Amino acid sequence: MCSGYPRLFARIVEKYGLGSKRRSIFGGTMWIIKSSEFIVRGNRLLRMYSYYSLFLALLMMIVDGLDKKDVILGQQAPYLFLVLASIYIFAASIFAAIASRNPDPQAATSYVFLEVAILAGMMYASGGLDTGFSSLLLVPLIISNLLAPGVLGYGVAAWASIAVFYSQHIWPNNFAPQEVVNTGLFGALCFALAWLTQALSKRLQSALSLASDHAKHIRRLQRFSQRALMNMPGGIIACDPSGRILFHNPQATAWFGIVDNILLPSYLIDIKDSKRVEMNGEQLLVTRVDIPESQQDYLLFIEDSARIEAEAQQIKLASLGRLTASIAHEIRNPLSALRQASQLLAETPYLESEEQRLTHIIEQHCMRINRTIEDILQLSRGHQACIEVLRLKPWLVHFHNQFEHLEPAQDYSLTIECSDDILVPFDADHLQQILHNLAANGLRYARKANHGDAQLQLRVTTNQTRVFLDVLDNGFGVAESIRKNLFEPFNTGEHNGTGLGLYLCRELCQANQSRIEYIQQSQGACFRITMRKA
């Protein structure tokens, strides 16, 4: 009676390629039939509808079985009601089985039209429109218009109207005016309900599509944010007001050894603004940032102080270099003229010995000023590090050979204490300048303290993340009066020193994310360079 049309429709769709299969926003399969705009939006709604139909069919069969006198259902045609209820259970069972696996448009369209026809027949068997049975016809009508917006949805409304008219008037040959009017009103209600359902369905679909687009965009941003947080050079920790860790990136784990859902270490909980923390020989700057409108949650940003200082140092040196270069050039030009005049004067044959001594003093001070200018110009050229991985022991042996070539080992010894497998990231030229400056200074003071027995040592030790290169001598050590400002420019303990050597060493170390410090010894001096491990 009712299944021929939907099957024919489905065959036409399949034969002429009017349909396509896509993924739905509900995570199931979505069928789109272009000619009728039939849409099954995923398994969820269709599966719930199939379970409802099966439950309704079973309930009708149970009620009819308990109602021996047929006063509730099937009053007008009990046998017809029983046959239709049996067909209803059989069809609903098959449809529920199909919907639970993989719904397709043929099963969906066929079942909707079949169910409308069955319910229309059961309504006739139970007494017609006046019994209120017609309200059960509205459920498949609403579901079909949710699943099939467009022409097919109105087709279901027309099919329901025709089925009711046929079962109420043509089949029993009853054309009473009042009943015909009621049937017409029911048909109008079907079309009105179809229009309203489709309008709401389109709005719902638009909202769901917009929500899906927003969800995709949010997931995309989350992936970007997650990747950025995981690969950022600094550490980050997200905490709740009690200090419990909600999130952290790998760098924070490497520095503090933390995991999710534990309390922060005590030295991190009391941070109000920023704090410097030392972990495994590394100076870390921890900054707290409160998150507004988040129940007092906050973030801790952890940065390597050495890297920050190196960046600040590059900015400082860029501006300082321009100033010092211009000043040094302005001094060098008249200084060259002064030195040349002094040399010409010293070559005059009629100068007395006292006058020769004065020209010698002029020459010495000109050379001292020139050395200061050379050091200043070297600072002004900047120290942009070209960092490479150095195997430290072979490099120190090479430095030892170069240093002995410049300072022949007649009255001193230079020893190296270093493991073979130590690697450090450092600019080789910068390390050469630093060690030459420290070794030359140490040798000069060691010779003064130990005539003929000056000793220098390059000693390397390590911990988990850092390498410590110590330059030791057996000289007098550094006077306590100048230790505080030892690495400041123009701070010197010698009459003819420029006070720029150790300052230059500090700047070069900072450019390589390292630091230099003076370690007090019982005898002699020790300058320690703290470097990163490669």
Short mmCIF file of C-alpha atoms in Angstrom, two decimals:
data_model
loop_
_atom_site.label_atom_id
_atom_site.label_comp_id
_atom_site.label_asym_id
_atom_site.label_seq_id
_atom_site.Cartn_x
_atom_site.Cartn_y
_atom_site.Cartn_z
CA MET A 1 0.00 0.00 0.00
CA CYS A 2 2.76 2.44 0.87
CA SER A 3 6.28 1.16 0.20
CA GLY A 4 6.38 1.33 -3.62
CA TYR A 5 6.85 5.09 -3.95
CA PRO A 6 9.79 5.51 -1.54
CA ARG A 7 11.60 2.51 -3.01
CA LEU A 8 11.12 3.89 -6.53
CA PHE A 9 12.34 7.28 -5.33
CA ALA A 10 15.45 5.77 -3.72
CA ARG A 11 16.23 3.78 -6.89
CA ILE A 12 16.00 6.92 -9.02
CA VAL A 13 18.36 8.72 -6.64
CA GLU A 14 20.82 5.84 -6.72
CA LYS A 15 20.62 5.32 -10.51
CA TYR A 16 21.12 8.91 -11.58
CA GLY A 17 23.76 9.79 -8.98
CA LEU A 18 21.71 12.39 -7.17
CA GLY A 19 23.11 11.44 -3.77
CA SER A 20 26.43 11.72 -2.02
CA LYS A 21 27.87 10.48 1.24
CA ARG A 22 29.60 12.80 3.74
CA ARG A 23 30.64 12.94 7.35
CA SER A 24 28.13 14.63 9.64
CA ILE A 25 28.78 16.99 12.54
CA PHE A 26 27.34 14.32 14.82
CA GLY A 27 30.19 11.95 14.01
CA GLY A 28 28.12 9.48 11.94
CA THR A 29 27.29 9.13 8.25
CA MET A 30 25.37 11.90 6.48
CA TRP A 31 23.53 11.15 3.25
CA ILE A 32 22.60 14.03 0.95
CA ILE A 33 20.16 13.43 -1.91
CA LYS A 34 20.43 16.49 -4.08
CA SER A 35 17.14 16.27 -5.94
CA SER A 36 14.98 16.12 -2.82
CA GLU A 37 17.50 17.46 -0.29
CA PHE A 38 16.98 14.33 1.82
CA ILE A 39 19.42 14.44 4.71
CA VAL A 40 20.04 11.87 7.39
CA ARG A 41 22.19 13.84 9.86
CA GLY A 42 24.07 11.04 11.50
CA ASN A 43 23.09 7.93 13.36
CA ARG A 44 21.98 9.48 16.62
CA LEU A 45 18.57 10.97 15.77
CA LEU A 46 17.65 8.14 13.43
CA ARG A 47 18.62 5.50 15.99
CA MET A 48 16.52 7.19 18.70
CA TYR A 49 13.57 7.37 16.28
CA SER A 50 13.90 3.66 15.44
CA TYR A 51 13.89 2.75 19.14
CA TYR A 52 10.81 4.93 19.69
CA SER A 53 8.95 3.20 16.85
CA LEU A 54 9.83 -0.26 18.12
CA PHE A 55 8.77 0.67 21.65
CA LEU A 56 5.46 2.12 20.38
CA ALA A 57 4.72 -0.98 18.30
CA LEU A 58 5.44 -3.32 21.21
CA LEU A 59 3.37 -1.17 23.57
CA MET A 60 0.37 -1.28 21.20
CA MET A 61 0.67 -5.04 20.87
CA ILE A 62 0.86 -5.48 24.67
CA VAL A 63 -2.10 -3.15 25.31
CA ASP A 64 -4.15 -4.89 22.60
CA GLY A 65 -3.29 -8.28 24.11
CA LEU A 66 -4.36 -7.16 27.59
CA ASP A 67 -7.52 -5.47 26.26
CA LYS A 68 -9.68 -8.57 25.70
CA LYS A 69 -12.84 -6.56 24.96
CA ASP A 70 -11.11 -4.12 22.54
CA VAL A 71 -12.30 -1.02 24.34
CA ILE A 72 -8.94 0.81 24.20
CA LEU A 73 -7.50 -0.06 20.78
CA GLY A 74 -9.02 -1.70 17.70
CA GLN A 75 -12.62 -1.00 18.66
CA GLN A 76 -13.77 -0.70 15.03
CA ALA A 77 -11.68 -3.48 13.40
CA PRO A 78 -9.86 -5.61 16.00
CA TYR A 79 -8.47 -8.14 13.53
CA LEU A 80 -7.13 -5.41 11.23
CA PHE A 81 -5.52 -3.67 14.21
CA LEU A 82 -3.80 -6.92 15.26
CA VAL A 83 -2.47 -7.55 11.74
CA LEU A 84 -1.20 -3.96 11.39
CA ALA A 85 0.39 -4.09 14.86
CA SER A 86 2.23 -7.28 13.89
CA ILE A 87 3.45 -5.67 10.66
CA TYR A 88 4.44 -2.58 12.66
CA ILE A 89 6.56 -4.65 15.09
CA PHE A 90 8.22 -6.54 12.23
CA ALA A 91 9.04 -3.36 10.25
CA ALA A 92 10.19 -1.45 13.34
CA SER A 93 12.48 -4.32 14.36
CA ILE A 94 14.13 -4.43 10.93
CA PHE A 95 14.50 -0.66 10.84
CA ALA A 96 16.01 -0.55 14.35
CA ALA A 97 18.52 -3.23 13.35
CA ILE A 98 19.50 -1.28 10.22
CA ALA A 99 19.66 2.06 12.04
CA SER A 100 21.90 0.64 14.77
CA ARG A 101 24.48 -0.38 12.15
CA ASN A 102 24.50 2.01 9.21
CA PRO A 103 21.35 3.90 8.16
CA ASP A 104 20.81 4.57 4.48
CA PRO A 105 18.30 6.77 2.62
CA GLN A 106 16.35 3.82 1.21
CA ALA A 107 15.61 2.40 4.66
CA ALA A 108 14.83 5.83 6.11
CA THR A 109 12.42 6.94 3.36
CA SER A 110 10.75 3.55 3.06
CA TYR A 111 10.16 3.25 6.77
CA VAL A 112 8.74 6.78 7.17
CA PHE A 113 6.13 6.20 4.46
CA LEU A 114 5.38 2.69 5.72
CA GLU A 115 4.92 3.84 9.32
CA VAL A 116 2.55 6.64 8.29
CA ALA A 117 0.44 4.16 6.34
CA ILE A 118 0.39 1.65 9.22
CA LEU A 119 -0.58 4.29 11.78
CA ALA A 120 -3.31 5.61 9.49
CA GLY A 121 -4.75 2.07 9.19
CA MET A 122 -4.51 1.52 12.97
CA MET A 123 -6.25 4.85 13.52
CA TYR A 124 -9.14 3.67 11.29
CA ALA A 125 -9.29 0.35 13.18
CA SER A 126 -9.44 2.23 16.50
CA GLY A 127 -12.27 4.61 15.56
CA GLY A 128 -10.81 7.40 13.42
CA LEU A 129 -9.67 10.96 14.06
CA ASP A 130 -11.97 11.51 17.01
CA THR A 131 -10.08 8.98 19.14
CA GLY A 132 -6.94 11.11 19.38
CA PHE A 133 -4.91 8.39 17.64
CA SER A 134 -4.01 10.94 14.97
CA SER A 135 -1.46 12.57 17.29
CA LEU A 136 0.78 9.52 16.80
CA LEU A 137 1.01 10.42 13.10
CA LEU A 138 2.62 13.73 13.95
CA VAL A 139 5.78 12.11 15.40
CA PRO A 140 7.03 10.50 12.13
CA LEU A 141 5.95 13.68 10.34
CA ILE A 142 8.17 15.82 12.60
CA ILE A 143 11.08 13.36 12.43
CA SER A 144 10.89 13.12 8.64
CA ASN A 145 10.95 16.91 8.28
CA LEU A 146 13.93 17.10 10.61
CA LEU A 147 15.72 14.47 8.55
CA ALA A 148 14.39 15.51 5.14
CA PRO A 149 14.10 19.29 4.73
CA GLY A 150 12.75 20.42 1.37
CA VAL A 151 10.32 18.80 -1.03
CA LEU A 152 10.49 15.34 0.50
CA GLY A 153 9.46 16.68 3.92
CA TYR A 154 6.33 18.20 2.43
CA GLY A 155 5.85 14.93 0.53
CA VAL A 156 5.61 13.11 3.86
CA ALA A 157 3.01 15.66 5.02
CA ALA A 158 1.04 15.07 1.80
CA TRP A 159 1.36 11.31 2.22
CA ALA A 160 0.02 11.53 5.79
CA SER A 161 -2.92 13.67 4.63
CA ILE A 162 -3.72 11.23 1.80
CA ALA A 163 -3.39 8.21 4.10
CA VAL A 164 -5.78 9.75 6.66
CA PHE A 165 -8.27 10.80 3.96
CA TYR A 166 -8.18 7.33 2.40
CA SER A 167 -8.57 5.51 5.72
CA GLN A 168 -11.30 7.87 6.98
CA HIS A 169 -13.41 8.38 3.85
CA ILE A 170 -12.53 6.37 0.75
CA TRP A 171 -12.01 2.99 2.45
CA PRO A 172 -15.17 3.12 4.62
CA ASN A 173 -17.04 5.22 1.99
CA ASN A 174 -17.85 7.87 4.58
CA PHE A 175 -18.09 11.47 3.40
CA ALA A 176 -19.87 13.10 6.28
CA PRO A 177 -19.28 16.89 6.02
CA GLN A 178 -18.05 17.37 9.57
CA GLU A 179 -15.58 14.49 9.30
CA VAL A 180 -14.32 15.73 5.90
CA VAL A 181 -13.70 19.16 7.48
CA ASN A 182 -11.81 17.54 10.36
CA THR A 183 -9.68 15.55 7.91
CA GLY A 184 -8.97 18.73 5.93
CA LEU A 185 -7.94 20.55 9.10
CA PHE A 186 -5.67 17.64 10.00
CA GLY A 187 -4.06 17.82 6.54
CA ALA A 188 -3.52 21.57 6.96
CA LEU A 189 -2.00 20.88 10.38
CA CYS A 190 0.40 18.39 8.78
CA PHE A 191 1.62 20.94 6.23
CA ALA A 192 1.87 23.71 8.86
CA LEU A 193 3.82 21.42 11.16
CA ALA A 194 6.11 20.40 8.27
CA TRP A 195 6.82 24.07 7.47
CA LEU A 196 7.46 24.97 11.12
CA THR A 197 9.70 21.93 11.67
CA GLN A 198 11.76 22.67 8.57
CA ALA A 199 12.17 26.31 9.56
CA LEU A 200 13.40 25.32 13.01
CA SER A 201 15.56 22.59 11.49
CA LYS A 202 17.27 25.06 9.17
CA ARG A 203 17.97 27.41 12.05
CA LEU A 204 19.27 24.54 14.14
CA GLN A 205 21.43 23.30 11.29
CA SER A 206 22.82 26.80 10.75
CA ALA A 207 23.60 27.14 14.45
CA LEU A 208 25.20 23.70 14.56
CA SER A 209 27.25 24.47 11.45
CA LEU A 210 28.43 27.73 12.99
CA ALA A 211 29.22 25.96 16.26
CA SER A 212 31.11 23.29 14.33
CA ASP A 213 33.16 25.93 12.50
CA HIS A 214 33.91 27.68 15.79
CA ALA A 215 34.86 24.38 17.40
CA LYS A 216 37.22 23.58 14.52
CA HIS A 217 38.76 27.05 14.80
CA ILE A 218 39.16 26.67 18.57
CA ARG A 219 40.74 23.22 18.16
CA ARG A 220 43.10 24.65 15.57
CA LEU A 221 44.11 27.49 17.90
CA GLN A 222 44.51 24.99 20.72
CA ARG A 223 46.89 22.91 18.59
CA PHE A 224 48.91 26.01 17.71
CA SER A 225 48.99 27.13 21.33
CA GLN A 226 49.94 23.67 22.54
CA ARG A 227 52.76 23.43 20.01
CA ALA A 228 54.00 26.92 20.88
CA LEU A 229 53.95 26.22 24.62
CA MET A 230 55.71 22.89 24.21
CA ASN A 231 58.49 24.34 22.05
CA MET A 232 59.05 27.72 23.69
CA PRO A 233 62.62 28.18 24.99
CA GLY A 234 61.41 29.21 28.44
CA GLY A 235 59.29 27.31 30.93
CA ILE A 236 55.63 27.88 31.76
CA ILE A 237 53.52 26.54 34.64
CA ALA A 238 49.75 27.07 35.07
CA CYS A 239 48.48 26.86 38.66
CA ASP A 240 45.23 27.20 40.59
CA PRO A 241 44.94 29.49 43.66
CA SER A 242 46.14 26.71 45.98
CA GLY A 243 49.36 26.31 44.00
CA ARG A 244 48.37 23.02 42.37
CA ILE A 245 49.92 22.55 38.93
CA LEU A 246 47.38 22.43 36.08
CA PHE A 247 49.78 22.49 33.13
CA HIS A 248 53.49 22.73 32.43
CA ASN A 249 55.74 22.43 29.40
CA PRO A 250 58.83 20.20 28.99
CA GLN A 251 61.29 23.00 29.77
CA ALA A 252 59.66 23.57 33.18
CA THR A 253 59.91 19.84 33.84
CA ALA A 254 63.60 19.85 32.92
CA TRP A 255 64.32 22.72 35.32
CA PHE A 256 62.14 21.78 38.30
CA GLY A 257 61.26 18.09 37.80
CA ILE A 258 57.52 18.71 38.26
CA VAL A 259 54.44 16.81 37.07
CA ASP A 260 50.76 17.72 36.72
CA ASN A 261 48.33 17.81 39.67
CA ILE A 262 50.94 18.31 42.40
CA LEU A 263 51.66 21.37 44.50
CA LEU A 264 54.32 23.83 43.44
CA PRO A 265 57.66 23.67 45.26
CA SER A 266 57.70 25.98 48.28
CA TYR A 267 60.21 28.36 46.70
CA LEU A 268 57.77 29.05 43.84
CA ILE A 269 54.49 29.43 45.77
CA ASP A 270 55.32 32.73 47.48
CA ILE A 271 56.15 34.62 44.26
CA LYS A 272 54.10 37.82 43.99
CA ASP A 273 55.74 39.52 41.02
CA SER A 274 59.10 38.03 40.01
CA LYS A 275 61.90 36.14 41.67
CA ARG A 276 65.35 34.80 40.79
CA VAL A 277 65.86 31.09 41.47
CA GLU A 278 69.02 29.02 41.07
CA MET A 279 68.55 25.43 39.88
CA ASN A 280 71.48 23.13 39.06
CA GLY A 281 73.81 26.07 38.61
CA GLU A 282 71.40 27.99 36.35
CA GLN A 283 70.06 31.42 37.27
CA LEU A 284 66.34 31.47 36.44
CA LEU A 285 63.94 34.42 36.45
CA VAL A 286 60.40 33.38 37.48
CA THR A 287 57.61 35.88 36.73
CA ARG A 288 54.02 35.50 37.93
CA VAL A 289 51.12 36.63 35.71
CA ASP A 290 47.58 36.50 37.12
CA ILE A 291 44.82 35.41 34.73
CA PRO A 292 41.78 37.73 34.95
CA GLU A 293 38.31 36.16 35.29
CA SER A 294 39.72 32.71 35.96
CA GLN A 295 39.06 32.08 39.68
CA GLN A 296 42.49 33.45 40.64
CA ASP A 297 44.46 31.01 38.48
CA TYR A 298 47.87 32.26 37.43
CA LEU A 299 50.85 31.51 35.20
CA LEU A 300 54.55 31.29 36.03
CA PHE A 301 56.92 32.18 33.20
CA ILE A 302 60.47 30.90 33.70
CA GLU A 303 63.37 32.30 31.69
CA ASP A 304 67.09 31.68 31.72
CA SER A 305 68.67 34.82 33.18
CA ALA A 306 71.80 34.23 31.14
CA ARG A 307 69.83 34.42 27.90
CA ILE A 308 67.99 37.56 29.03
CA GLU A 309 71.23 39.21 30.07
CA ALA A 310 72.85 38.25 26.78
CA GLU A 311 70.02 39.89 24.83
CA ALA A 312 70.16 43.01 27.01
CA GLN A 313 73.91 43.06 26.61
CA GLN A 314 73.65 43.05 22.83
CA ILE A 315 71.33 46.07 22.97
CA LYS A 316 73.59 47.88 25.42
CA LEU A 317 76.73 47.19 23.42
CA ALA A 318 75.13 48.38 20.21
CA SER A 319 74.49 51.84 21.66
CA LEU A 320 77.72 51.91 23.66
CA GLY A 321 79.73 50.89 20.64
CA ARG A 322 78.59 53.80 18.51
CA LEU A 323 79.45 56.27 21.28
CA THR A 324 82.86 54.83 22.18
CA ALA A 325 83.91 54.42 18.56
CA SER A 326 83.32 58.07 17.77
CA ILE A 327 85.11 59.20 20.97
CA ALA A 328 88.07 56.87 20.38
CA HIS A 329 88.55 58.09 16.83
CA GLU A 330 88.47 61.70 17.99
CA ILE A 331 91.20 60.95 20.56
CA ARG A 332 93.34 58.77 18.29
CA ASN A 333 93.94 61.43 15.64
CA PRO A 334 95.54 64.08 17.94
CA LEU A 335 97.27 61.28 19.89
CA SER A 336 98.99 60.08 16.72
CA ALA A 337 100.22 63.60 16.02
CA LEU A 338 101.43 63.96 19.62
CA ARG A 339 103.33 60.67 19.51
CA GLN A 340 104.92 61.46 16.18
CA ALA A 341 106.04 64.86 17.46
CA SER A 342 107.52 63.18 20.56
CA GLN A 343 109.44 60.70 18.41
CA LEU A 344 110.81 63.47 16.20
CA LEU A 345 111.82 65.43 19.27
CA ALA A 346 113.59 62.38 20.74
CA GLU A 347 115.67 62.09 17.56
CA THR A 348 117.03 65.62 17.98
CA PRO A 349 120.83 65.33 18.69
CA TYR A 350 121.19 68.30 21.06
CA LEU A 351 118.66 67.07 23.72
CA GLU A 352 119.98 66.71 27.24
CA SER A 353 119.42 63.48 29.23
CA GLU A 354 116.67 65.09 31.28
CA GLU A 355 114.87 66.11 28.11
CA GLN A 356 115.30 62.59 26.71
CA ARG A 357 113.69 61.22 29.87
CA LEU A 358 110.70 63.53 29.39
CA THR A 359 110.21 62.43 25.79
CA HIS A 360 110.37 58.82 26.97
CA ILE A 361 107.60 59.55 29.50
CA ILE A 362 105.52 61.11 26.72
CA GLU A 363 106.05 58.01 24.56
CA GLN A 364 105.02 55.63 27.37
CA HIS A 365 101.82 57.50 28.15
CA CYS A 366 100.95 57.81 24.48
CA MET A 367 101.27 54.01 24.18
CA ARG A 368 99.11 53.55 27.27
CA ILE A 369 96.39 55.82 25.90
CA ASN A 370 96.61 54.00 22.58
CA ARG A 371 96.09 50.63 24.30
CA THR A 372 93.04 52.06 26.05
CA ILE A 373 91.71 53.27 22.71
CA GLU A 374 92.31 49.85 21.15
CA ASP A 375 90.39 48.18 23.98
CA ILE A 376 87.53 50.66 23.63
CA LEU A 377 87.37 50.12 19.88
CA GLN A 378 87.33 46.38 20.42
CA LEU A 379 84.36 46.83 22.74
CA SER A 380 82.62 49.08 20.23
CA ARG A 381 82.82 46.45 17.49
CA GLY A 382 80.29 44.36 19.43
CA HIS A 383 80.38 40.72 20.37
CA GLN A 384 77.68 39.00 18.37
CA ALA A 385 78.46 35.38 19.17
CA CYS A 386 78.83 32.80 16.41
CA ILE A 387 78.17 29.85 18.69
CA GLU A 388 79.45 26.40 17.76
CA VAL A 389 79.82 23.18 19.72
CA LEU A 390 83.40 22.80 20.97
CA ARG A 391 84.99 19.62 22.26
CA LEU A 392 86.68 21.30 25.17
CA LYS A 393 89.81 19.25 25.83
CA PRO A 394 91.25 19.31 22.27
CA TRP A 395 90.40 22.99 22.07
CA LEU A 396 92.25 23.72 25.35
CA VAL A 397 95.28 21.78 24.12
CA HIS A 398 95.28 23.93 20.98
CA PHE A 399 95.01 27.08 23.12
CA HIS A 400 97.93 25.83 25.27
CA ASN A 401 100.11 25.50 22.19
CA GLN A 402 99.18 28.96 20.93
CA PHE A 403 99.77 30.57 24.32
CA GLU A 404 103.22 28.97 24.70
CA HIS A 405 104.09 30.28 21.26
CA LEU A 406 103.31 33.82 22.42
CA GLU A 407 104.75 33.30 25.91
CA PRO A 408 107.61 30.75 25.67
CA ALA A 409 107.49 28.39 28.69
CA GLN A 410 110.84 29.19 30.30
CA ASP A 411 109.83 30.26 33.80
CA TYR A 412 106.26 28.94 34.11
CA SER A 413 104.10 25.86 33.56
CA LEU A 414 100.59 25.61 32.11
CA THR A 415 98.60 22.43 32.85
CA ILE A 416 95.17 21.23 31.69
CA GLU A 417 92.74 19.09 33.69
CA CYS A 418 89.72 18.16 31.56
CA SER A 419 87.74 15.05 30.55
CA ASP A 420 87.69 14.01 26.91
CA ASP A 421 83.91 14.00 26.37
CA ILE A 422 82.92 17.52 27.47
CA LEU A 423 81.09 19.62 24.83
CA VAL A 424 80.16 23.29 25.20
CA PRO A 425 78.32 25.75 22.91
CA PHE A 426 80.62 28.78 22.61
CA ASP A 427 82.14 31.14 20.08
CA ALA A 428 85.71 29.87 19.59
CA ASP A 429 87.16 33.35 18.96
CA HIS A 430 85.46 34.73 22.06
CA LEU A 431 86.75 31.88 24.22
CA GLN A 432 90.23 32.46 22.81
CA GLN A 433 90.13 36.14 23.82
CA ILE A 434 88.77 35.37 27.29
CA LEU A 435 91.33 32.68 28.14
CA HIS A 436 94.25 34.63 26.69
CA ASN A 437 93.33 37.66 28.78
CA LEU A 438 92.91 35.59 31.96
CA ALA A 439 96.04 33.50 31.37
CA ALA A 440 98.18 36.56 30.55
CA ASN A 441 96.98 38.36 33.68
CA GLY A 442 97.51 35.27 35.82
CA LEU A 443 101.00 34.68 34.43
CA ARG A 444 102.01 38.28 35.08
CA TYR A 445 100.97 38.14 38.75
CA ALA A 446 102.35 34.60 39.23
CA ARG A 447 105.77 35.73 37.95
CA LYS A 448 105.79 38.57 40.43
CA ALA A 449 104.96 36.24 43.34
CA ASN A 450 107.09 33.26 42.28
CA HIS A 451 110.23 34.13 40.36
CA GLY A 452 110.99 31.26 38.02
CA ASP A 453 108.14 29.06 39.33
CA ALA A 454 104.92 30.61 37.98
CA GLN A 455 102.11 28.09 37.59
CA LEU A 456 98.88 28.28 35.54
CA GLN A 457 96.14 25.66 35.45
CA LEU A 458 93.02 25.23 33.29
CA ARG A 459 90.67 22.96 35.26
CA VAL A 460 87.26 21.78 34.00
CA THR A 461 84.46 20.32 36.15
CA THR A 462 80.77 19.66 35.39
CA ASN A 463 77.36 19.06 36.90
CA GLN A 464 74.14 17.90 35.21
CA THR A 465 73.65 21.00 33.05
CA ARG A 466 76.74 23.20 33.38
CA VAL A 467 80.48 23.18 32.66
CA PHE A 468 82.87 25.10 34.92
CA LEU A 469 86.20 26.22 33.45
CA ASP A 470 88.58 27.53 36.14
CA VAL A 471 91.71 29.55 35.33
CA LEU A 472 94.04 29.34 38.35
CA ASP A 473 97.44 30.84 39.13
CA ASN A 474 99.79 30.88 42.12
CA GLY A 475 100.11 34.64 42.30
CA PHE A 476 99.05 37.06 45.02
CA GLY A 477 95.32 36.81 44.29
CA VAL A 478 92.99 39.79 43.90
CA ALA A 479 93.06 42.52 46.53
CA GLU A 480 89.87 42.69 48.57
CA SER A 481 89.53 46.41 47.86
CA ILE A 482 88.87 45.84 44.15
CA ARG A 483 86.93 42.55 44.22
CA LYS A 484 83.53 44.24 44.42
CA ASN A 485 84.02 46.11 41.14
CA LEU A 486 86.43 43.63 39.60
CA PHE A 487 84.57 43.30 36.29
CA GLU A 488 83.60 46.95 35.93
CA PRO A 489 85.30 49.04 33.21
CA PHE A 490 88.39 51.11 34.12
CA ASN A 491 88.77 49.24 37.42
CA THR A 492 92.41 48.20 37.73
CA GLY A 493 94.93 47.45 40.44
CA GLU A 494 97.96 48.37 38.31
CA HIS A 495 99.35 51.76 37.54
CA ASN A 496 99.66 51.12 33.81
CA GLY A 497 96.52 48.95 33.38
CA THR A 498 93.45 50.05 31.41
CA GLY A 499 90.87 48.22 33.53
CA LEU A 500 89.05 46.94 30.44
CA GLY A 501 90.39 43.38 30.18
CA LEU A 502 88.10 41.71 32.72
CA TYR A 503 85.19 43.88 31.63
CA LEU A 504 85.72 42.62 28.08
CA CYS A 505 85.82 39.03 29.39
CA ARG A 506 82.49 39.53 31.15
CA GLU A 507 80.86 41.00 28.04
CA LEU A 508 82.08 38.12 25.87
CA CYS A 509 80.81 35.56 28.39
CA GLN A 510 77.37 37.17 28.52
CA ALA A 511 77.22 37.22 24.72
CA ASN A 512 77.63 33.42 24.87
CA GLN A 513 75.01 32.94 27.64
CA SER A 514 77.76 32.23 30.16
CA ARG A 515 79.12 34.08 33.15
CA ILE A 516 82.49 34.74 34.75
CA GLU A 517 83.19 35.17 38.45
CA TYR A 518 86.11 35.36 40.84
CA ILE A 519 86.48 32.44 43.28
CA GLN A 520 88.50 33.27 46.39
CA GLN A 521 91.40 30.90 47.03
CA SER A 522 93.75 30.40 49.97
CA GLN A 523 96.60 31.08 47.56
CA GLY A 524 96.54 32.64 44.13
CA ALA A 525 93.55 33.62 42.01
CA CYS A 526 90.76 31.61 40.39
CA PHE A 527 88.48 32.93 37.66
CA ARG A 528 85.55 30.61 36.86
CA ILE A 529 83.66 30.59 33.56
CA THR A 530 80.26 28.87 33.86
CA MET A 531 79.05 27.55 30.50
CA ARG A 532 76.13 25.47 29.28
CA LYS A 533 76.49 21.84 28.35
CA ALA A 534 75.97 21.05 24.69
#
